[in-house]
């Protein structure tokens, strides 16, 4: 991968709500073989409890330096900068920092967080960063932002990440079921203020709540749920 060969330090951007599922282990191994430095960055940390984040950081630190940040609240930005500085090669005049990860984990937002200003374009739409972008962080440090890495065989995980467009998913209800299995009933009950017995009953109750009567009601409800998950309205997390 070009971004690995061009970078001195790599930042793998993960979604804090399900960080282990976001990790690209084959690419981590590739980075290690190239003898490059890697930091795991847990983004969207404002969506999960701090005690969960501490557990994740303790576990991941056994493999690579790990930090949690929030691009919304700017939490963790100072620590991330310090970690980058601490592992930088003191003998190099310029240090290149590569950002990679699944689409929609917030790579461009992390870039903006590090620079302290909006330098790379950001969008909630998957695949917005089209090619490698070079962004100057300081006289010595430069950021390389890459497009997201999509693995089609993991379509439903990509749907939960928001890495692919919902309309491109043949059965979005399967993506919702993937989410339901991991976070349980409570987050849905809390946000939608409904009581239900099982996954099918959840759809029936939401159908009534939103008064959806057309034949595509299952898909429409699936889209509603996935959009609420993307926005952080439905709160849930797992390792």
Coordinates of C-alpha atoms in Angstrom, one line a residue:
X1 CA 0.0 0.0 0.0
X2 CA 1.3 3.4 -1.0
X3 CA 0.3 5.1 2.2
X4 CA 2.3 2.6 4.3
X5 CA 5.5 3.0 2.2
X6 CA 5.2 6.8 2.3
X7 CA 4.5 7.1 6.0
X8 CA 6.8 7.1 9.0
X9 CA 3.9 6.7 11.5
X10 CA 0.5 5.2 10.8
X11 CA -2.7 6.0 12.6
X12 CA -5.4 3.3 12.4
X13 CA -8.8 5.1 13.0
X14 CA -11.3 2.9 14.8
X15 CA -14.9 3.4 15.8
X16 CA -15.0 3.4 19.6
X17 CA -18.4 1.7 19.7
X18 CA -17.0 -1.6 18.3
X19 CA -13.2 -1.1 18.0
X20 CA -12.1 -4.7 17.7
X21 CA -14.4 -5.2 14.7
X22 CA -12.9 -2.2 13.0
X23 CA -9.3 -3.4 13.2
X24 CA -7.6 -4.3 10.0
X25 CA -5.3 -7.0 11.3
X26 CA -3.8 -8.0 7.9
X27 CA -2.7 -4.3 7.4
X28 CA -1.4 -4.1 10.9
X29 CA 0.8 -7.1 10.2
X30 CA 2.0 -5.5 7.0
X31 CA 2.9 -2.3 8.8
X32 CA 4.8 -4.3 11.4
X33 CA 6.8 -6.1 8.7
X34 CA 7.7 -2.7 7.2
X35 CA 9.0 -1.7 10.7
X36 CA 6.7 1.3 10.8
X37 CA 5.2 2.9 13.9
X38 CA 1.5 2.4 14.5
X39 CA -1.0 4.1 16.8
X40 CA -4.5 2.9 17.3
X41 CA -6.9 5.8 17.5
X42 CA -10.4 5.2 19.0
X43 CA -12.6 7.9 17.5
X44 CA -16.2 8.9 18.4
X45 CA -15.3 8.3 22.1
X46 CA -18.1 10.7 23.1
X47 CA -20.6 7.9 22.2
X48 CA -19.4 5.3 24.7
X49 CA -18.7 5.3 28.5
X50 CA -15.2 6.1 29.7
X51 CA -14.8 2.9 31.6
X52 CA -15.3 0.9 28.4
X53 CA -12.7 3.0 26.7
X54 CA -10.2 2.3 29.5
X55 CA -10.7 -1.4 29.1
X56 CA -10.2 -1.2 25.3
X57 CA -7.0 0.9 25.7
X58 CA -5.6 -1.4 28.3
X59 CA -6.2 -4.4 26.0
X60 CA -4.9 -2.8 22.8
X61 CA -1.9 -1.2 24.4
X62 CA -0.4 -4.7 24.7
X63 CA 0.0 -4.7 20.9
X64 CA 0.3 -1.0 19.9
X65 CA 0.0 2.4 21.5
X66 CA -3.7 3.3 21.8
X67 CA -5.5 6.5 22.5
X68 CA -9.2 7.5 22.5
X69 CA -10.4 10.8 21.0
X70 CA -13.5 12.7 20.1
X71 CA -13.5 15.0 17.1
X72 CA -16.7 16.6 18.4
X73 CA -15.4 17.5 21.9
X74 CA -11.6 17.5 21.0
X75 CA -11.0 15.1 23.9
X76 CA -7.7 13.3 23.5
X77 CA -6.2 15.6 20.8
X78 CA -3.3 16.7 23.0
X79 CA -2.4 13.2 24.1
X80 CA -2.5 12.0 20.4
X81 CA -0.1 14.7 19.4
X82 CA 2.2 13.8 22.2
X83 CA 2.2 10.2 21.3
X84 CA 3.1 11.0 17.7
X85 CA 6.0 13.2 18.9
X86 CA 7.3 10.6 21.3
X87 CA 7.6 7.9 18.7
X88 CA 8.9 10.1 15.9
X89 CA 12.4 9.4 14.6
X90 CA 14.5 12.3 16.1
X91 CA 17.0 12.1 13.2
X92 CA 14.4 12.7 10.4
X93 CA 13.9 16.2 9.1
X94 CA 10.3 15.5 8.0
X95 CA 7.8 13.0 9.5
X96 CA 4.9 11.7 7.5
X97 CA 1.8 10.5 9.3
X98 CA -0.5 8.2 7.4
X99 CA -4.2 7.8 8.3
X100 CA -6.1 4.7 7.3
X101 CA -9.2 2.6 8.3
X102 CA -12.6 1.7 7.2
X103 CA -14.7 4.5 5.5
X104 CA -16.6 6.7 7.8
X105 CA -14.5 6.1 10.9
X106 CA -13.5 9.8 10.8
X107 CA -10.1 9.9 9.2
X108 CA -10.5 13.4 7.7
X109 CA -12.0 14.6 11.0
X110 CA -8.9 13.3 12.9
X111 CA -6.7 15.1 10.4
X112 CA -8.6 18.3 11.1
X113 CA -8.3 17.6 14.9
X114 CA -4.6 17.4 14.6
X115 CA -4.1 20.5 12.5
X116 CA -6.6 22.5 14.6
X117 CA -8.3 23.8 11.6
X118 CA -10.3 22.5 8.6
X119 CA -7.7 21.5 6.1
X120 CA -9.1 18.3 4.5
X121 CA -12.7 18.1 3.3
X122 CA -15.1 16.0 5.4
X123 CA -18.5 14.5 4.7
X124 CA -20.8 12.0 6.3
X125 CA -21.0 10.3 2.9
X126 CA -18.8 7.2 2.5
X127 CA -15.8 7.4 0.1
X128 CA -15.7 11.3 0.2
X129 CA -11.8 11.3 0.4
X130 CA -11.1 10.2 -3.2
X131 CA -7.3 10.0 -3.2
X132 CA -4.3 10.5 -1.0
X133 CA -4.2 14.0 0.5
X134 CA -1.1 15.7 1.9
X135 CA -1.8 18.1 4.7
X136 CA 0.9 20.2 6.4
X137 CA 0.6 19.9 10.2
X138 CA 3.8 21.9 11.0
X139 CA 7.2 22.5 9.4
X140 CA 8.2 19.0 10.4
X141 CA 5.0 17.0 10.4
X142 CA 2.8 16.1 7.4
X143 CA -0.4 14.1 7.3
X144 CA -1.3 11.7 4.6
X145 CA -5.1 11.0 4.5
X146 CA -6.2 7.9 2.5
X147 CA -9.6 6.7 1.1
X148 CA -11.3 4.2 3.3
X149 CA -10.5 0.5 2.9
X150 CA -13.6 -1.5 1.9
X151 CA -13.9 -5.3 2.3
X152 CA -17.1 -6.3 0.4
X153 CA -17.3 -9.7 2.1
X154 CA -18.1 -7.8 5.4
X155 CA -21.1 -5.9 4.0
X156 CA -23.2 -5.8 7.2
X157 CA -20.3 -4.6 9.3
X158 CA -19.7 -1.9 6.7
X159 CA -23.4 -1.0 6.9
X160 CA -23.1 -0.6 10.7
X161 CA -20.0 1.6 10.2
X162 CA -21.9 3.7 7.7
X163 CA -19.1 2.8 5.2
X164 CA -21.5 1.9 2.4
X165 CA -24.8 3.5 1.4
X166 CA -27.9 2.0 2.8
X167 CA -29.6 1.9 -0.6
X168 CA -26.8 -0.3 -1.9
X169 CA -27.6 -3.0 0.7
X170 CA -30.0 -5.7 -0.6
X171 CA -31.3 -6.6 2.8
X172 CA -30.6 -3.8 5.3
X173 CA -32.6 -5.6 8.0
X174 CA -29.8 -8.1 8.2
X175 CA -27.4 -5.2 9.1
X176 CA -29.9 -4.1 11.8
X177 CA -30.0 -7.7 13.1
X178 CA -26.2 -7.7 13.3
X179 CA -26.4 -4.5 15.4
X180 CA -29.3 -5.9 17.5
X181 CA -27.3 -9.1 18.4
X182 CA -24.4 -7.0 19.6
X183 CA -26.1 -4.2 21.6
X184 CA -29.4 -5.9 22.7
X185 CA -32.8 -4.5 23.3
X186 CA -32.2 -1.6 25.7
X187 CA -30.7 1.0 23.3
X188 CA -33.7 0.6 21.0
X189 CA -36.2 0.8 23.9
X190 CA -34.4 3.9 25.3
X191 CA -34.3 5.9 22.0
X192 CA -37.6 4.9 20.5
X193 CA -39.5 4.8 23.8
X194 CA -41.2 1.5 23.0
X195 CA -41.5 -1.9 24.6
X196 CA -41.0 -5.0 22.4
X197 CA -40.3 -8.7 22.9
X198 CA -38.0 -9.6 20.1
X199 CA -36.5 -8.5 16.8
X200 CA -39.6 -9.0 14.8
X201 CA -41.7 -7.2 17.4
X202 CA -39.3 -4.3 17.2
X203 CA -40.1 -3.8 13.6
X204 CA -43.9 -4.2 14.2
X205 CA -43.8 -1.6 16.9
X206 CA -41.8 0.9 14.8
X207 CA -44.1 0.3 11.8
X208 CA -47.0 1.4 14.0
X209 CA -45.0 4.3 15.5
X210 CA -44.1 5.7 12.1
X211 CA -47.4 4.7 10.5
X212 CA -45.7 3.0 7.6
X213 CA -48.1 1.0 5.4
X214 CA -46.4 0.4 2.1
X215 CA -45.0 -3.0 1.0
X216 CA -41.4 -1.9 1.5
X217 CA -42.0 -1.2 5.2
X218 CA -39.2 -3.5 6.4
X219 CA -36.6 -1.7 4.3
X220 CA -37.9 1.7 5.4
X221 CA -37.7 0.9 9.1
X222 CA -34.2 -0.6 8.6
X223 CA -33.1 2.6 7.0
X224 CA -34.6 4.6 9.9
X225 CA -32.7 2.5 12.4
X226 CA -29.4 2.6 10.6
X227 CA -29.6 6.3 10.2
X228 CA -30.3 6.8 13.9
X229 CA -27.3 4.6 14.7
X230 CA -25.1 6.6 12.4
X231 CA -26.2 9.8 14.1
X232 CA -25.4 8.4 17.6
X233 CA -29.1 8.5 18.6
X234 CA -29.0 4.7 19.3
X235 CA -26.3 4.2 22.0
X236 CA -24.5 0.9 22.1
X237 CA -21.1 -0.6 22.1
X238 CA -19.1 -3.9 22.1
X239 CA -15.5 -4.9 22.0

